[in-house]
């Protein structure tokens, strides 16, 4: 297994989505794509790619909204990523999993099933919060009602916590971290092609960003640097 030693950073959401789309666009199609924990919307714009996308999610409300409002799934499955057989073995060219693992108690079991669902040489695109960064550490130690309040009153999302809407309870298992992903890939023989840290949560103007940045830097300093603050989330492209 090979891996980049230094964490690269992406500064904007648009930059990250463009990087991920370009990687998938370079693959030979037609492509079978699984969106694992698909939720309410698909974020990637895959221009000119011949692909078929299957969505699997445990939240039937969110999946129904995806089908009725977005209508962009070729197949929809209500299923548990940790259950053997929920994902067809060796079927997909790409598995895309965005901010799902932190909500799963058996996160490592879900990862195993996702890799089992890939064809040899297939790619897992994985986006997770880093439990060892300030943001993830804070989320894992605050009650769920505080998460709902943050979404509703700090981010202004009025439907927060309602059926089919984020946030969802979090568990932040050890694999949901930079060290955890590296260890998992080393043990299972998967190759990390790209590893990025998101920096945009502390960038830009406005009181909310300034408050977030001040909190993150202060907590990181109090931990003597054990908790990272320059990134809150991580993105991986991993080859089976």
XYZ file of C-alpha atoms in Angstrom:
240
model
C 0.000 0.000 0.000
C 1.241 3.497 -0.811
C 0.086 6.707 0.804
C 0.973 10.366 0.763
C 2.622 11.354 4.041
C 1.495 14.994 4.051
C -2.148 15.991 4.225
C -3.145 18.121 1.256
C -5.822 20.756 1.792
C -8.761 21.902 -0.301
C -9.990 25.390 0.462
C -13.441 25.413 -1.138
C -16.318 23.002 -1.593
C -16.251 23.690 -5.352
C -12.571 22.729 -5.537
C -13.216 19.437 -3.772
C -16.190 18.487 -5.948
C -14.213 19.353 -9.081
C -11.286 17.157 -7.989
C -13.543 14.192 -7.252
C -15.510 14.573 -10.487
C -12.309 14.722 -12.560
C -11.055 11.456 -11.023
C -14.295 9.622 -11.841
C -14.490 11.195 -15.308
C -11.098 9.650 -16.132
C -12.423 6.126 -15.582
C -13.506 3.987 -18.507
C -17.278 3.716 -18.710
C -19.982 2.730 -18.574
C -19.720 2.895 -14.792
C -21.771 1.298 -12.052
C -21.764 3.717 -9.089
C -23.111 3.028 -5.617
C -23.926 5.978 -3.401
C -23.672 4.442 0.073
C -25.892 6.385 2.443
C -27.272 8.400 -0.431
C -29.525 10.793 1.466
C -31.451 13.514 -0.321
C -29.106 14.682 -3.095
C -26.174 13.796 -5.372
C -23.410 16.390 -5.264
C -21.134 15.407 -8.144
C -21.543 16.751 -11.670
C -20.113 14.017 -13.909
C -20.104 15.680 -17.291
C -20.078 13.324 -20.229
C -19.767 10.204 -18.077
C -21.819 7.144 -18.968
C -22.879 5.868 -15.573
C -25.678 4.213 -13.651
C -26.139 5.166 -10.000
C -27.677 3.066 -7.242
C -28.534 4.643 -3.904
C -28.713 2.744 -0.639
C -29.855 4.335 2.615
C -31.300 3.171 5.914
C -33.489 6.302 6.139
C -36.574 5.507 4.063
C -37.847 9.108 4.398
C -34.684 10.584 2.889
C -34.617 7.966 0.152
C -38.257 8.632 -0.771
C -37.483 12.362 -0.961
C -34.510 11.605 -3.212
C -36.697 9.550 -5.530
C -39.640 11.959 -5.620
C -37.790 15.287 -5.722
C -34.424 14.590 -7.356
C -35.380 11.562 -9.424
C -31.716 10.880 -10.237
C -31.338 7.291 -9.004
C -31.433 4.367 -11.412
C -32.051 2.041 -8.471
C -32.919 2.688 -4.813
C -32.349 0.309 -1.910
C -33.515 0.725 1.683
C -30.753 -1.135 3.451
C -28.178 -1.276 6.233
C -24.568 -0.895 5.073
C -23.346 -3.113 7.915
C -25.468 -6.127 6.938
C -23.821 -8.809 4.822
C -25.480 -9.020 1.425
C -26.934 -5.505 1.483
C -24.396 -4.528 -1.196
C -23.910 -6.871 -4.191
C -20.381 -8.287 -4.157
C -17.964 -7.210 -6.902
C -20.535 -5.162 -8.810
C -19.525 -1.489 -8.651
C -16.771 0.541 -10.295
C -17.141 3.365 -7.755
C -18.614 3.534 -4.279
C -19.281 7.080 -3.069
C -19.832 7.526 0.669
C -20.175 11.070 1.991
C -20.450 11.786 5.732
C -22.089 8.483 6.591
C -19.529 6.439 8.550
C -19.693 8.676 11.614
C -23.370 7.733 11.963
C -22.709 3.970 12.012
C -21.857 1.959 15.121
C -20.087 -0.742 13.105
C -18.294 1.672 10.798
C -15.500 -0.779 10.006
C -18.029 -3.458 9.047
C -19.686 -0.991 6.679
C -16.314 -0.209 5.093
C -15.628 -3.914 4.572
C -18.987 -4.332 2.825
C -18.370 -1.294 0.613
C -15.013 -2.640 -0.528
C -16.573 -6.069 -1.095
C -19.073 -4.350 -3.385
C -16.282 -2.958 -5.597
C -14.835 -4.688 -8.613
C -11.083 -5.388 -8.398
C -9.349 -2.041 -8.902
C -12.562 -0.125 -8.156
C -12.529 3.151 -6.249
C -14.043 4.159 -2.917
C -14.620 7.892 -2.581
C -14.920 8.489 1.153
C -15.760 11.752 2.933
C -15.694 11.733 6.740
C -15.228 14.066 9.678
C -11.909 13.521 11.464
C -12.730 12.433 15.026
C -9.221 13.577 15.986
C -9.790 17.137 14.786
C -11.466 19.849 16.874
C -14.756 19.617 14.969
C -15.088 15.827 15.250
C -13.942 15.779 18.868
C -16.571 18.373 19.749
C -19.353 16.599 17.844
C -18.608 13.275 19.538
C -18.882 14.849 23.000
C -22.041 16.908 22.642
C -25.588 15.524 22.951
C -27.666 14.976 19.842
C -30.110 17.736 20.802
C -27.174 20.162 20.641
C -26.456 19.002 17.076
C -30.067 19.677 16.116
C -29.936 23.123 17.730
C -26.693 23.916 15.885
C -28.219 22.995 12.528
C -31.459 24.828 13.255
C -30.285 28.047 14.907
C -26.617 28.416 13.908
C -26.891 27.148 10.327
C -30.506 28.257 9.826
C -31.869 24.868 8.650
C -35.493 24.871 9.817
C -36.145 21.157 9.082
C -33.139 19.977 11.094
C -33.834 16.773 12.992
C -37.126 16.017 11.250
C -37.593 12.584 9.595
C -35.440 12.412 6.486
C -33.349 15.448 7.459
C -29.930 15.829 9.060
C -28.454 15.786 11.592
C -28.381 12.130 12.560
C -26.942 10.588 15.745
C -23.163 10.163 15.583
C -20.805 7.556 17.024
C -17.394 8.470 15.557
C -15.849 5.003 15.713
C -12.010 4.861 15.666
C -11.900 4.177 11.905
C -13.545 7.574 11.327
C -10.219 9.381 11.513
C -7.023 9.848 9.552
C -5.159 7.234 11.579
C -8.176 4.916 11.425
C -8.493 5.009 7.642
C -4.753 4.496 7.186
C -4.763 1.535 9.546
C -7.820 -0.021 7.861
C -6.268 0.263 4.395
C -2.959 -1.144 5.613
C -4.661 -4.181 7.168
C -6.867 -4.867 4.141
C -4.374 -4.086 1.384
C -6.183 -1.132 -0.177
C -4.302 1.759 -1.781
C -4.935 5.364 -0.771
C -4.594 7.435 -3.934
C -5.665 10.817 -2.555
C -6.076 12.228 0.935
C -7.371 15.756 1.442
C -8.294 17.837 4.455
C -11.058 20.428 4.188
C -10.082 23.894 5.336
C -13.099 25.885 4.200
C -15.034 25.598 7.469
C -12.705 28.227 8.995
C -12.292 30.405 5.903
C -14.188 33.440 4.734
C -15.797 36.516 6.286
C -18.615 36.785 8.792
C -19.127 36.457 12.522
C -19.972 32.734 12.362
C -16.695 31.871 10.632
C -14.678 34.074 12.996
C -16.295 32.448 16.015
C -15.716 28.953 14.615
C -12.087 29.716 13.814
C -11.410 31.194 17.239
C -12.949 28.178 18.994
C -11.061 25.686 16.813
C -7.687 27.362 17.319
C -8.213 27.727 21.065
C -9.197 24.088 21.595
C -6.323 22.871 19.435
C -3.908 24.951 21.502
C -5.395 23.639 24.752
C -4.826 20.071 23.492
C -1.177 20.947 22.743
C -1.855 20.268 19.075
C -3.318 16.786 19.557
C -6.580 18.015 18.005
C -6.116 19.410 14.507
C -7.874 22.652 13.646
C -6.712 23.399 10.086
C -9.086 20.747 8.798
C -12.353 19.371 10.123
C -13.199 16.795 7.453
C -11.235 14.357 5.303
C -11.718 13.107 1.756
C -10.164 9.911 0.384
C -9.945 8.202 -2.954
C -8.986 4.575 -2.259
C -8.367 1.797 -4.752
C -9.441 -1.745 -3.894
